[in-house]
C-alpha positions as semicolon CSV with decimal commas, in nm:
position;residue;x (nm);y (nm);z (nm)
1;M;-0,880;3,293;1,962
2;R;-0,516;3,252;2,047
3;L;-0,246;3,269;1,785
4;S;0,025;3,014;1,731
5;P;0,394;3,098;1,718
6;R;0,540;3,199;1,385
7;I;0,563;2,892;1,165
8;P;0,896;2,844;0,989
9;G;0,875;2,931;0,625
10;R;0,534;3,098;0,657
11;G;0,635;3,450;0,757
12;C;0,307;3,517;0,934
13;L;0,107;3,413;1,236
14;Q;-0,161;3,150;1,205
15;A;-0,457;3,091;1,432
16;A;-0,421;2,775;1,639
17;R;-0,786;2,691;1,567
18;F;-0,731;2,708;1,194
19;F;-0,967;2,610;0,916
20;A;-0,754;2,481;0,632
21;T;-1,003;2,531;0,351
22;S;-1,273;2,797;0,338
23;V;-1,619;2,652;0,294
24;A;-1,889;2,800;0,078
25;T;-2,241;2,661;0,089
26;P;-2,198;2,330;-0,093
27;R;-2,418;2,241;-0,386
28;I;-2,394;1,876;-0,283
29;P;-2,561;1,795;0,053
30;Q;-2,316;1,701;0,329
31;T;-2,341;1,546;0,671
32;I;-2,213;1,747;0,965
33;I;-1,906;1,519;0,976
34;E;-1,829;1,580;0,610
35;K;-1,863;1,956;0,672
36;V;-1,610;1,946;0,955
37;V;-1,366;1,740;0,749
38;Q;-1,409;1,989;0,464
39;K;-1,296;2,271;0,697
40;Y;-0,978;2,085;0,783
41;S;-0,890;1,954;0,437
42;V;-0,603;2,116;0,250
43;S;-0,515;2,142;-0,117
44;L;-0,866;2,061;-0,235
45;P;-0,947;2,135;-0,600
46;D;-1,165;2,441;-0,648
47;G;-1,526;2,358;-0,584
48;K;-1,448;2,018;-0,437
49;V;-1,713;1,903;-0,188
50;V;-1,579;1,642;0,053
51;K;-1,782;1,322;0,065
52;A;-1,752;0,977;0,217
53;G;-1,489;0,766;0,042
54;D;-1,268;1,059;-0,057
55;Y;-0,898;1,049;0,022
56;V;-0,807;1,393;0,156
57;M;-0,506;1,561;0,309
58;I;-0,611;1,693;0,649
59;R;-0,458;1,950;0,883
60;P;-0,633;1,869;1,213
61;E;-0,683;2,116;1,496
62;H;-0,478;1,909;1,739
63;V;-0,284;1,584;1,749
64;M;-0,242;1,409;2,083
65;T;0,016;1,147;2,171
66;H;0,059;0,981;2,511
67;D;0,325;0,735;2,630
68;N;0,384;0,653;2,265
69;T;0,528;1,004;2,225
70;G;0,874;0,850;2,279
71;P;0,861;0,633;1,965
72;V;0,701;0,921;1,773
73;I;0,999;1,140;1,870
74;S;1,229;0,870;1,732
75;K;1,030;0,858;1,408
76;F;1,025;1,237;1,387
77;K;1,403;1,250;1,418
78;S;1,459;0,961;1,177
79;I;1,253;1,145;0,918
80;G;1,512;1,421;0,934
81;A;1,276;1,684;1,073
82;K;1,425;1,943;1,305
83;K;1,129;2,164;1,402
84;I;0,765;2,110;1,485
85;F;0,556;2,257;1,204
86;N;0,299;2,405;1,448
87;S;0,370;2,360;1,817
88;R;0,012;2,463;1,908
89;Q;-0,119;2,163;1,715
90;A;0,060;1,897;1,922
91;V;-0,042;1,789;2,274
92;F;0,144;1,541;2,496
93;T;-0,035;1,352;2,775
94;L;0,138;1,082;2,980
95;D;-0,127;0,835;3,094
96;H;-0,070;0,469;3,004
97;D;0,215;0,327;3,214
98;V;0,194;0,580;3,498
99;Q;0,230;0,315;3,771
100;N;0,570;0,218;3,635
101;K;0,831;0,392;3,852
102;S;1,132;0,217;3,703
103;D;1,434;0,429;3,614
104;K;1,381;0,339;3,250
105;N;1,020;0,458;3,239
106;L;1,089;0,772;3,440
107;A;1,374;0,858;3,204
108;K;1,140;0,806;2,910
109;Y;0,887;1,042;3,065
110;A;1,157;1,299;3,138
111;N;1,277;1,287;2,777
112;I;0,923;1,341;2,650
113;E;0,878;1,641;2,878
114;A;1,213;1,786;2,774
115;F;1,117;1,754;2,406
116;A;0,787;1,929;2,478
117;R;0,959;2,215;2,659
118;T;1,215;2,255;2,381
119;H;0,950;2,281;2,111
120;G;0,683;2,471;2,304
121;I;0,431;2,188;2,303
122;D;0,151;2,165;2,561
123;F;0,250;1,889;2,805
124;Y;0,047;1,709;3,073
125;P;0,255;1,489;3,307
126;A;0,175;1,149;3,454
127;G;-0,100;1,188;3,711
128;R;-0,283;1,471;3,535
129;G;-0,516;1,221;3,376
130;I;-0,600;1,012;3,073
131;G;-0,531;1,204;2,754
132;H;-0,881;1,182;2,610
133;Q;-1,032;1,322;2,930
134;V;-0,770;1,597;2,942
135;L;-0,844;1,696;2,581
136;V;-1,212;1,735;2,665
137;E;-1,150;1,918;2,994
138;E;-0,900;2,155;2,835
139;G;-1,099;2,220;2,517
140;Y;-0,859;2,069;2,266
141;A;-1,152;1,851;2,165
142;F;-1,401;2,128;2,087
143;P;-1,731;2,117;1,894
144;H;-1,705;2,123;1,515
145;T;-1,330;2,078;1,510
146;L;-1,124;1,784;1,386
147;T;-0,881;1,652;1,646
148;V;-0,684;1,330;1,613
149;A;-0,481;1,122;1,854
150;S;-0,245;0,831;1,833
151;D;-0,490;0,618;2,029
152;S;-0,794;0,423;1,917
153;H;-1,036;0,585;2,164
154;S;-1,010;0,929;2,004
155;N;-1,370;0,866;1,898
156;M;-1,460;0,987;2,250
157;Y;-1,432;1,349;2,139
158;G;-1,757;1,301;1,947
159;G;-1,936;1,321;2,281
160;V;-1,875;1,696;2,267
161;A;-1,947;1,721;1,892
162;C;-1,579;1,710;1,792
163;V;-1,483;1,485;1,502
164;G;-1,224;1,272;1,678
165;T;-1,051;0,984;1,511
166;A;-0,743;0,772;1,559
167;I;-0,417;0,802;1,376
168;V;-0,101;0,601;1,429
169;R;0,250;0,684;1,544
170;T;0,390;0,741;1,198
171;D;0,101;0,975;1,117
172;A;0,179;1,166;1,435
173;A;0,540;1,213;1,326
174;A;0,419;1,330;0,985
175;L;0,185;1,579;1,151
176;W;0,463;1,715;1,369
177;A;0,684;1,760;1,065
178;T;0,429;1,888;0,812
179;G;0,109;1,969;1,002
180;K;-0,090;1,727;0,788
181;T;-0,150;1,363;0,698
182;W;-0,380;1,159;0,473
183;W;-0,724;1,028;0,563
184;Q;-0,999;0,846;0,381
185;V;-1,338;0,989;0,476
186;P;-1,541;0,698;0,616
187;R;-1,888;0,601;0,502
188;M;-2,163;0,779;0,696
189;V;-2,407;0,597;0,923
190;K;-2,699;0,763;1,101
191;V;-2,790;0,619;1,442
192;E;-3,126;0,746;1,561
193;F;-3,215;0,730;1,930
194;R;-3,582;0,719;2,016
195;G;-3,745;0,733;2,357
196;K;-3,577;0,793;2,690
197;L;-3,369;0,576;2,923
198;A;-3,540;0,429;3,228
199;P;-3,401;0,523;3,573
200;G;-3,080;0,333;3,644
201;V;-3,000;0,272;3,277
202;T;-2,688;0,453;3,154
203;G;-2,488;0,544;2,848
204;K;-2,269;0,240;2,915
205;D;-2,575;0,018;2,881
206;V;-2,661;0,192;2,554
207;I;-2,327;0,126;2,386
208;V;-2,294;-0,227;2,529
209;A;-2,639;-0,307;2,390
210;L;-2,559;-0,144;2,055
211;C;-2,243;-0,356;2,021
212;G;-2,447;-0,669;2,089
213;S;-2,755;-0,575;1,886
214;F;-2,590;-0,449;1,569
215;N;-2,306;-0,702;1,571
216;N;-2,276;-0,782;1,201
217;D;-2,041;-0,502;1,098
218;E;-2,324;-0,251;1,041
219;V;-2,095;0,035;1,148
220;L;-1,756;-0,116;1,066
221;N;-1,512;0,158;0,959
222;A;-1,796;0,412;0,952
223;A;-1,848;0,763;1,083
224;I;-2,154;0,764;1,306
225;E;-2,383;1,062;1,348
226;F;-2,610;1,027;1,651
227;T;-2,951;1,187;1,603
228;G;-3,308;1,163;1,724
229;E;-3,528;1,282;2,008
230;G;-3,355;1,047;2,251
231;V;-3,025;1,237;2,228
232;S;-3,140;1,540;2,429
233;A;-3,198;1,335;2,746
234;L;-2,847;1,186;2,740
235;S;-2,597;1,361;2,967
236;I;-2,259;1,464;2,828
237;D;-2,092;1,195;3,039
238;D;-2,324;0,938;2,879
239;R;-2,241;1,074;2,534
240;L;-1,868;1,058;2,602
241;T;-1,903;0,694;2,709
242;I;-2,105;0,604;2,399
243;S;-1,868;0,785;2,162
244;N;-1,566;0,630;2,335
245;M;-1,691;0,278;2,273
246;T;-1,796;0,334;1,913
247;T;-1,438;0,215;1,865
248;E;-1,535;-0,127;2,003
249;W;-1,849;-0,119;1,790
250;G;-1,618;-0,093;1,489
251;A;-1,660;0,272;1,389
252;L;-1,393;0,535;1,325
253;V;-1,596;0,834;1,441
254;G;-1,904;0,878;1,664
255;V;-2,040;1,233;1,685
256;F;-2,326;1,382;1,888
257;P;-2,483;1,717;1,792
258;V;-2,438;2,057;1,948
259;D;-2,763;2,106;2,140
260;D;-2,886;2,282;2,452
261;T;-2,750;2,001;2,672
262;L;-2,398;2,047;2,537
263;L;-2,412;2,425;2,542
264;S;-2,526;2,418;2,905
265;W;-2,240;2,181;2,987
266;Y;-1,989;2,423;2,836
267;E;-2,147;2,715;3,022
268;S;-2,094;2,522;3,345
269;A;-1,734;2,442;3,249
270;L;-1,671;2,807;3,169
271;T;-1,813;2,915;3,504
272;K;-1,578;2,676;3,686
273;L;-1,283;2,815;3,493
274;E;-1,382;3,172;3,571
275;Q;-1,413;3,090;3,943
276;R;-1,080;2,913;3,976
277;T;-0,942;3,202;4,186
278;F;-1,099;3,384;4,480
279;A;-1,333;3,660;4,370
280;S;-1,210;3,996;4,491
281;K;-1,194;4,350;4,364
282;S;-0,825;4,357;4,451
283;I;-0,745;4,033;4,267
284;P;-0,772;4,044;3,889
285;S;-0,973;3,781;3,706
286;P;-0,783;3,472;3,594
287;P;-0,654;3,478;3,239
288;E;-0,897;3,367;2,971
289;H;-0,879;3,000;2,887
290;P;-0,727;2,966;2,538
291;R;-1,006;2,737;2,412
292;I;-1,303;2,726;2,650
293;N;-1,393;3,094;2,662
294;R;-1,688;3,325;2,605
295;R;-1,588;3,419;2,250
296;N;-1,561;3,059;2,134
297;L;-1,891;2,962;2,295
298;D;-2,071;3,262;2,142
299;A;-1,924;3,175;1,802
300;L;-2,041;2,816;1,843
301;R;-2,397;2,931;1,914
302;A;-2,392;3,164;1,616
303;T;-2,255;2,914;1,362
304;N;-2,393;2,578;1,473
305;L;-2,351;2,319;1,199
306;T;-2,615;2,065;1,104
307;S;-2,639;1,799;0,836
308;D;-2,800;1,906;0,509
309;L;-3,134;1,775;0,397
310;G;-3,053;1,507;0,143
311;A;-2,712;1,418;0,293
312;Q;-2,626;1,058;0,213
313;Y;-2,586;0,779;0,469
314;S;-2,489;0,423;0,392
315;S;-2,725;0,306;0,666
316;H;-2,983;0,434;0,913
317;L;-2,998;0,243;1,241
318;I;-3,278;0,298;1,494
319;F;-3,254;0,218;1,865
320;D;-3,535;0,265;2,118
321;L;-3,379;0,377;2,447
322;S;-3,704;0,326;2,637
323;T;-3,685;-0,051;2,580
324;L;-3,336;-0,088;2,728
325;V;-3,249;-0,250;3,061
326;P;-2,896;-0,259;3,207
327;H;-2,670;-0,480;2,995
328;V;-2,341;-0,660;3,052
329;S;-2,084;-0,731;2,781
330;G;-1,890;-1,054;2,760
331;P;-1,717;-1,260;2,856
332;N;-1,417;-1,163;2,646
333;S;-1,618;-1,007;2,363
334;V;-1,790;-0,673;2,310
335;K;-2,005;-0,840;2,045
336;V;-2,189;-1,038;2,314
337;S;-2,421;-0,841;2,543
338;T;-2,673;-0,985;2,786
339;P;-2,955;-0,818;2,982
340;L;-2,838;-0,788;3,342
341;P;-3,149;-0,957;3,491
342;K;-3,075;-1,267;3,285
343;L;-2,704;-1,273;3,375
344;E;-2,767;-1,193;3,741
345;S;-2,961;-1,516;3,787
346;Q;-2,642;-1,710;3,707
347;Q;-2,458;-1,552;4,004
348;I;-2,125;-1,543;3,819
349;A;-1,857;-1,506;4,087
350;I;-1,589;-1,240;4,039
351;Q;-1,247;-1,188;4,188
352;K;-1,176;-0,838;4,056
353;A;-1,377;-0,528;3,975
354;Y;-1,257;-0,210;3,804
355;L;-1,379;0,148;3,794
356;V;-1,101;0,290;3,578
357;S;-1,031;0,431;3,228
358;C;-1,142;0,713;3,001
359;T;-1,476;0,540;2,944
360;N;-1,647;0,555;3,283
361;S;-1,436;0,723;3,551
362;R;-1,582;1,072;3,546
363;V;-1,749;1,239;3,844
364;S;-2,097;1,106;3,767
365;D;-1,957;0,753;3,737
366;I;-1,771;0,777;4,066
367;A;-2,084;0,919;4,231
368;A;-2,295;0,630;4,100
369;A;-2,049;0,373;4,234
370;A;-2,017;0,556;4,567
371;S;-2,393;0,555;4,621
372;V;-2,394;0,176;4,575
373;V;-2,109;0,096;4,819
374;E;-2,194;0,354;5,085
375;G;-2,212;0,180;5,422
376;K;-2,100;-0,152;5,273
377;K;-1,772;-0,339;5,223
378;V;-1,614;-0,502;4,921
379;A;-1,686;-0,874;4,935
380;E;-1,421;-1,107;5,075
381;G;-1,202;-1,244;4,797
382;V;-1,276;-0,950;4,566
383;E;-1,037;-0,667;4,478
384;F;-1,205;-0,344;4,367
385;Y;-0,975;-0,099;4,185
386;V;-1,066;0,265;4,122
387;A;-0,887;0,539;3,930
388;A;-1,029;0,874;3,824
389;A;-1,017;0,975;3,460
390;S;-0,815;1,282;3,562
391;S;-0,682;1,469;3,861
392;V;-0,957;1,727;3,809
393;V;-1,219;1,453;3,828
394;Q;-1,064;1,307;4,143
395;A;-1,044;1,646;4,313
396;E;-1,412;1,713;4,245
397;A;-1,512;1,362;4,355
398;E;-1,316;1,414;4,677
399;K;-1,479;1,752;4,736
400;L;-1,825;1,601;4,691
401;G;-1,746;1,309;4,925
402;H;-1,780;1,033;4,667
403;W;-1,415;0,933;4,665
404;N;-1,394;0,867;5,038
405;K;-1,704;0,644;5,023
406;L;-1,526;0,417;4,779
407;I;-1,214;0,405;4,995
408;A;-1,419;0,336;5,309
409;A;-1,579;0,040;5,133
410;G;-1,236;-0,110;5,065
411;A;-1,163;0,007;4,712
412;K;-0,796;0,015;4,611
413;V;-0,694;0,349;4,463
414;L;-0,480;0,373;4,150
415;P;-0,340;0,693;3,995
416;A;-0,535;0,872;3,725
417;G;-0,433;0,678;3,418
418;C;-0,508;0,379;3,199
419;G;-0,350;0,104;3,413
420;P;-0,549;-0,222;3,417
421;C;-0,757;-0,119;3,116
422;I;-0,450;-0,150;2,894
423;G;-0,306;-0,441;3,092
424;L;-0,040;-0,241;3,276
425;G;0,042;-0,206;3,644
426;T;-0,135;-0,336;3,952
427;G;-0,441;-0,558;3,969
428;L;-0,444;-0,747;3,641
429;L;-0,662;-1,053;3,596
430;E;-0,479;-1,377;3,670
431;E;-0,534;-1,719;3,517
432;G;-0,878;-1,855;3,595
433;E;-1,008;-1,529;3,743
434;T;-1,324;-1,343;3,643
435;G;-1,348;-0,966;3,647
436;I;-1,611;-0,704;3,578
437;S;-1,503;-0,363;3,458
438;A;-1,638;-0,023;3,357
439;T;-1,365;0,000;3,089
440;N;-1,410;-0,025;2,713
441;R;-1,253;-0,355;2,613
442;N;-1,275;-0,711;2,735
443;Y;-1,069;-0,881;2,465
444;K;-0,904;-1,204;2,563
445;G;-0,580;-1,129;2,747
446;R;-0,613;-0,751;2,737
447;M;-0,660;-0,697;3,111
448;G;-0,436;-0,981;3,220
449;H;-0,409;-1,353;3,160
450;P;-0,556;-1,494;2,835
451;K;-0,729;-1,761;3,044
452;A;-0,925;-1,508;3,251
453;Q;-1,283;-1,395;3,190
454;A;-1,367;-1,025;3,154
455;Y;-1,708;-0,858;3,154
456;L;-1,802;-0,492;3,098
457;A;-2,080;-0,302;3,273
458;S;-2,182;0,037;3,411
459;P;-2,011;0,179;3,722
460;A;-2,313;0,104;3,944
461;V;-2,322;-0,260;3,833
462;V;-1,945;-0,294;3,879
463;A;-1,970;-0,151;4,232
464;A;-2,267;-0,373;4,323
465;S;-2,083;-0,680;4,193
466;A;-1,775;-0,585;4,399
467;V;-1,988;-0,570;4,713
468;K;-2,183;-0,892;4,656
469;G;-1,904;-1,095;4,496
470;F;-2,094;-1,185;4,180
471;I;-2,231;-1,000;3,877
472;C;-2,549;-0,830;3,993
473;S;-2,756;-0,513;3,987
474;P;-2,742;-0,248;4,259
475;N;-3,012;-0,259;4,526
476;S;-3,122;0,087;4,420
477;L;-3,229;-0,038;4,077
478;D;-3,610;-0,050;4,075
479;A;-3,714;-0,341;3,855
480;T;-4,069;-0,207;3,834
481;S;-3,945;0,107;3,655
482;L;-3,764;-0,094;3,389
483;P;-3,904;-0,225;3,061
484;P;-3,927;-0,605;3,013
485;A;-3,583;-0,766;3,047
486;G;-3,552;-0,879;2,688
487;A;-3,359;-0,749;2,392
488;P;-3,406;-0,377;2,325
489;V;-3,603;-0,269;2,020
490;F;-3,375;-0,190;1,729
491;S;-3,403;-0,187;1,352
492;I;-3,237;-0,080;1,027
493;A;-3,431;0,174;0,826
494;S;-3,212;0,146;0,519
495;G;-2,935;-0,090;0,423
496;S;-2,590;-0,019;0,286
497;S;-2,556;0,013;-0,088
498;D;-2,392;-0,272;-0,272
499;A;-2,015;-0,253;-0,298
500;A;-1,879;-0,139;-0,631
501;E;-1,771;-0,414;-0,865
502;V;-1,397;-0,477;-0,867
503;P;-1,250;-0,318;-1,180
504;Q;-1,098;-0,561;-1,425
505;A;-0,853;-0,325;-1,594
506;E;-0,485;-0,369;-1,514
507;E;-0,334;-0,121;-1,269
508;P;0,000;0,039;-1,358
509;L;0,274;-0,044;-1,110
510;F;0,488;0,211;-0,933
511;P;0,855;0,139;-1,014
512;G;0,993;-0,111;-0,766
513;F;0,655;-0,246;-0,649
514;P;0,609;-0,623;-0,695
515;A;0,400;-0,743;-0,986
516;A;0,276;-1,025;-0,762
517;F;0,288;-1,170;-0,411
518;S;0,315;-1,545;-0,370
519;G;0,375;-1,808;-0,106
520;R;0,214;-2,046;0,144
521;L;-0,139;-1,966;0,261
522;L;-0,218;-1,979;0,632
523;F;-0,582;-1,938;0,734
524;A;-0,691;-1,796;1,070
525;P;-1,065;-1,876;1,074
526;Q;-1,169;-1,594;1,306
527;D;-1,360;-1,267;1,281
528;N;-1,264;-0,961;1,487
529;L;-0,906;-1,081;1,538
530;S;-0,783;-0,794;1,753
531;T;-0,451;-0,613;1,769
532;D;-0,417;-0,761;2,120
533;A;-0,425;-1,104;1,959
534;L;-0,177;-1,001;1,689
535;Y;0,063;-0,829;1,928
536;P;0,017;-0,860;2,308
537;G;-0,017;-0,541;2,508
538;K;0,263;-0,636;2,746
539;Y;0,513;-0,573;2,465
540;T;0,354;-0,254;2,329
541;Y;0,544;-0,006;2,546
542;Q;0,880;-0,181;2,529
543;D;1,009;0,086;2,297
544;D;1,344;-0,082;2,241
545;I;1,199;-0,413;2,124
546;T;1,356;-0,527;1,798
547;L;1,176;-0,635;1,482
548;E;1,330;-0,979;1,529
549;R;1,169;-1,005;1,871
550;Q;0,838;-0,873;1,737
551;A;0,844;-1,155;1,483
552;Q;0,892;-1,410;1,762
553;V;0,585;-1,296;1,959
554;V;0,348;-1,216;1,674
555;M;-0,002;-1,365;1,722
556;E;0,105;-1,487;2,068
557;N;-0,232;-1,404;2,228
558;Y;-0,411;-1,593;1,951
559;D;-0,192;-1,887;1,850
560;T;0,137;-1,941;2,033
561;S;0,261;-2,169;1,753
562;F;0,204;-1,916;1,473
563;A;0,546;-1,746;1,476
564;G;0,730;-2,078;1,485
565;N;0,524;-2,219;1,198
566;V;0,596;-1,916;0,980
567;A;0,967;-1,936;1,058
568;T;0,966;-2,303;0,955
569;I;0,783;-2,235;0,628
570;L;0,987;-1,939;0,502
571;P;1,308;-2,124;0,404
572;S;1,111;-2,340;0,162
573;L;0,967;-2,043;-0,030
574;S;1,119;-1,875;-0,330
575;A;0,987;-1,621;-0,577
576;S;0,922;-1,734;-0,934
577;D;1,090;-1,420;-1,070
578;E;1,244;-1,093;-0,954
579;S;0,913;-0,907;-0,982
580;T;0,740;-1,139;-0,733
581;K;0,753;-1,098;-0,356
582;S;0,739;-1,429;-0,170
583;G;0,636;-1,502;0,186
584;V;0,355;-1,640;0,398
585;V;0,015;-1,499;0,299
586;L;-0,219;-1,478;0,597
587;V;-0,593;-1,504;0,530
588;S;-0,847;-1,431;0,802
589;G;-1,211;-1,332;0,850
590;Y;-1,382;-0,998;0,896
591;N;-1,274;-0,687;1,088
592;F;-0,916;-0,814;1,102
593;G;-0,701;-0,600;1,329
594;T;-0,981;-0,446;1,530
595;G;-0,887;-0,271;1,851
596;S;-0,601;-0,051;1,961
597;S;-0,373;0,173;1,757
598;R;-0,050;-0,023;1,820
599;E;0,139;-0,030;1,494
600;Q;0,342;-0,332;1,605
601;A;0,042;-0,547;1,511
602;A;0,136;-0,468;1,151
603;T;0,515;-0,446;1,182
604;A;0,534;-0,778;1,370
605;L;0,351;-0,960;1,091
606;K;0,575;-0,804;0,828
607;A;0,889;-0,880;1,029
608;A;0,780;-1,242;1,068
609;G;0,766;-1,287;0,690
610;V;0,404;-1,203;0,610
611;P;0,412;-0,942;0,330
612;L;0,041;-0,968;0,250
613;V;-0,278;-1,014;0,452
614;I;-0,611;-1,100;0,291
615;A;-0,933;-1,066;0,490
616;G;-1,305;-1,024;0,449
617;S;-1,259;-0,674;0,590
618;F;-1,010;-0,487;0,809
619;G;-1,021;-0,271;1,117
620;D;-0,931;0,070;0,980
621;I;-0,668;0,147;1,242
622;F;-0,481;-0,173;1,155
623;K;-0,511;-0,106;0,782
624;R;-0,371;0,242;0,836
625;N;-0,077;0,105;1,031
626;A;-0,022;-0,157;0,763
627;I;-0,018;0,096;0,478
628;N;0,210;0,326;0,676
629;N;0,455;0,040;0,733
630;G;0,451;-0,131;0,395
631;L;0,226;-0,430;0,475
632;V;-0,022;-0,488;0,192
633;C;-0,387;-0,553;0,285
634;L;-0,647;-0,681;0,039
635;E;-1,012;-0,774;0,084
636;C;-1,149;-1,089;-0,076
637;P;-1,476;-1,205;0,084
638;E;-1,514;-1,485;-0,172
639;L;-1,183;-1,648;-0,079
640;V;-1,263;-1,612;0,292
641;A;-1,608;-1,768;0,236
642;D;-1,464;-2,069;0,052
643;L;-1,192;-2,131;0,310
644;T;-1,447;-2,095;0,590
645;A;-1,689;-2,339;0,431
646;T;-1,412;-2,594;0,374
647;Y;-1,190;-2,566;0,681
648;A;-1,381;-2,386;0,961
649;K;-1,565;-2,582;1,227
650;G;-1,920;-2,636;1,106
651;G;-1,839;-2,413;0,809
652;A;-1,920;-2,116;1,031
653;R;-1,748;-1,778;1,048
654;G;-1,525;-1,721;1,349
655;A;-1,552;-2,081;1,468
656;G;-1,189;-2,193;1,439
657;G;-1,064;-2,490;1,241
658;R;-1,255;-2,815;1,190
659;E;-0,995;-3,002;1,393
660;G;-0,967;-2,735;1,661
661;E;-0,675;-2,558;1,495
662;L;-0,633;-2,188;1,552
663;T;-0,436;-2,156;1,228
664;V;-0,517;-2,385;0,935
665;D;-0,227;-2,495;0,712
666;K;-0,322;-2,730;0,430
667;G;-0,019;-2,662;0,212
668;H;-0,200;-2,430;-0,029
669;E;0,005;-2,205;-0,253
670;I;-0,133;-1,863;-0,343
671;R;-0,036;-1,601;-0,601
672;V;-0,184;-1,252;-0,610
673;S;-0,128;-1,042;-0,922
674;M;-0,102;-0,673;-0,843
675;T;-0,169;-0,569;-1,201
676;D;-0,503;-0,736;-1,270
677;G;-0,613;-0,847;-0,922
678;N;-0,621;-1,218;-1,005
679;V;-0,576;-1,445;-0,703
680;T;-0,475;-1,802;-0,783
681;L;-0,511;-2,066;-0,514
682;R;-0,351;-2,406;-0,567
683;G;-0,408;-2,708;-0,346
684;S;-0,436;-3,084;-0,355
685;D;-0,789;-3,051;-0,490
686;G;-0,696;-2,829;-0,783
687;E;-0,680;-2,461;-0,866
688;K;-0,927;-2,176;-0,828
689;T;-0,913;-1,808;-0,919
690;Y;-1,055;-1,512;-0,729
691;K;-1,053;-1,138;-0,785
692;V;-0,942;-0,850;-0,560
693;R;-0,918;-0,475;-0,596
694;T;-0,546;-0,403;-0,602
695;V;-0,380;-0,111;-0,425
696;G;-0,323;0,213;-0,612
697;A;-0,005;0,399;-0,695
698;S;-0,001;0,605;-0,373
699;V;0,002;0,295;-0,154
700;Q;0,254;0,128;-0,385
701;E;0,489;0,423;-0,349
702;L;0,463;0,403;0,030
703;W;0,556;0,034;0,006
704;V;0,859;0,108;-0,213
705;C;0,971;0,375;0,036
706;G;0,936;0,129;0,322
707;G;0,631;0,309;0,457
708;L;0,512;0,659;0,538
709;E;0,826;0,741;0,734
710;G;1,045;0,670;0,434
711;F;0,807;0,856;0,206
712;I;0,826;1,171;0,422
713;L;1,202;1,143;0,444
714;K;1,213;1,125;0,066
715;S;0,982;1,427;0,040
716;I;1,188;1,636;0,282
717;R;1,510;1,555;0,103
């Protein structure tokens, strides 16, 4: 176990793999996820047992940032911090915009590297690979640790039994400065796998089918624990894919257990590390890897954690792997999944195919695609793009001969990085095109033009579609070995408990926080409105973009008229008194702000003049960004239900406006009291009152400080 450098103000060395709070055997049963969080929680009251719903201060094992390290550096400096609290905790990986060779981007990368060298932070340059893959390969994401990253696909670490979850840029700066940040422990959901996958069915099919089968927010903002007899037959690559896309399913964490399959995988990884130099009596053995080493693996075997009998779960979902056939997600929604045999009959033509990203570009994925295209050519009119998840993956794929088979078939090679998956670089979908991808997201506009169609599938299906020119199965897939091509068998063993009743007592206000928010109500009648819709990806890595410009492009991928409408409304609004904050109040459906970790989705709304968002529920990563940047978020399902019934097409959720509007504006005025939670809606048809749970003093103080950055600055001073 390696030791970190001396931490300023501590006067002693600390282990890099530190456990912040010692854990005695709890009297209250815990899940394995709660146990891991307990180990990394700081300043807990004596005897406190961490449970779902608790707000805790965590000191994670590692915090990874990628291209967004540049803005985090700016935040870190603006906070007034001078030194990294623990340089062994931070990891930098450049992976998103690696195709961009402009002087501006190269200078940005050079500045990030220089900062890393100055502060002794582990740094992985552009071309080394996608950060999540690097963290797994290099052992930063290690079983039974808590590692966070400023990226929404940190869930992937759960594939190797690490509790991985996303934080945002401001959290990253706080972690650099203090080593810790806040986190609310999610509700726990057990997902039980039964049976075994048929030949040709993969982990990608599992998660695509899960997203389509349980598509009513069953795991929204939850921590998933994967269990059951079906787990043991899933490879680690399959587990990494499933955990990666629990983000798209709506969860915050997705953790597999430590079992013989995982331990064997680590033994193989350790052997490769030990053999990375020529064996010779005259040449000493290579230095021990700081994380993946014999001591850590032996300790893992000796102290394997499991969930306690009687641990509480909000829900227990059951999925029979033996009933699953290959599935395809889309178009343009992870909530829609279709059995491949059914979709194949439609012969949906494609123009682009992608084997890229942290989801499905590991060696086994490349091998599966190579076996499909061997001896064949990419269809005329189709562009097939491939990029390995890391340089290590590419080197091994080249050594095994898989990489050259893809190139010989006509695949176009991209550097190890995110690229098209995040909508950056070469090969994006153009207007009217259809693409099939082994990536994790097919949101409208994410991989290119908003008027393109994007599907998701396994690497073998993507490769077969590239060769034939339409969405299809590989020739090697034996239909006789598959179960019937219908929906897989799935069920819910126990439902979620009813939400607690909203308290009626008045909440005391933190000095300076508004007693009420008021203004014009705009209604976006959509569920799962993503951060891509709120703030397009093409602006995300323009680090010098101003708040004024953010306000002009807010909601551009959803409703191009939204920003202009808000700007027109604002001059007519005025607060009734000094204790009221006026502006446009945006109301939308469920899982608002799902998707990536870009904090501009929140800052752009606030900059445009939206101080308050009301929704049926929120994507946690958006809500975190909102709280950290002083944008208030409240949940009011009753208000959303009434607006949906009155103004949505057919009165249905997520259907858009009755008259085809993307944003409904009927001139309603709304006032939300922050003391008693009363919501008053006034329109031409009268007045109605609703109730919400208001935000507490800690969130109010963040708002008064202008967000987490201001709060930390205040604390340091």
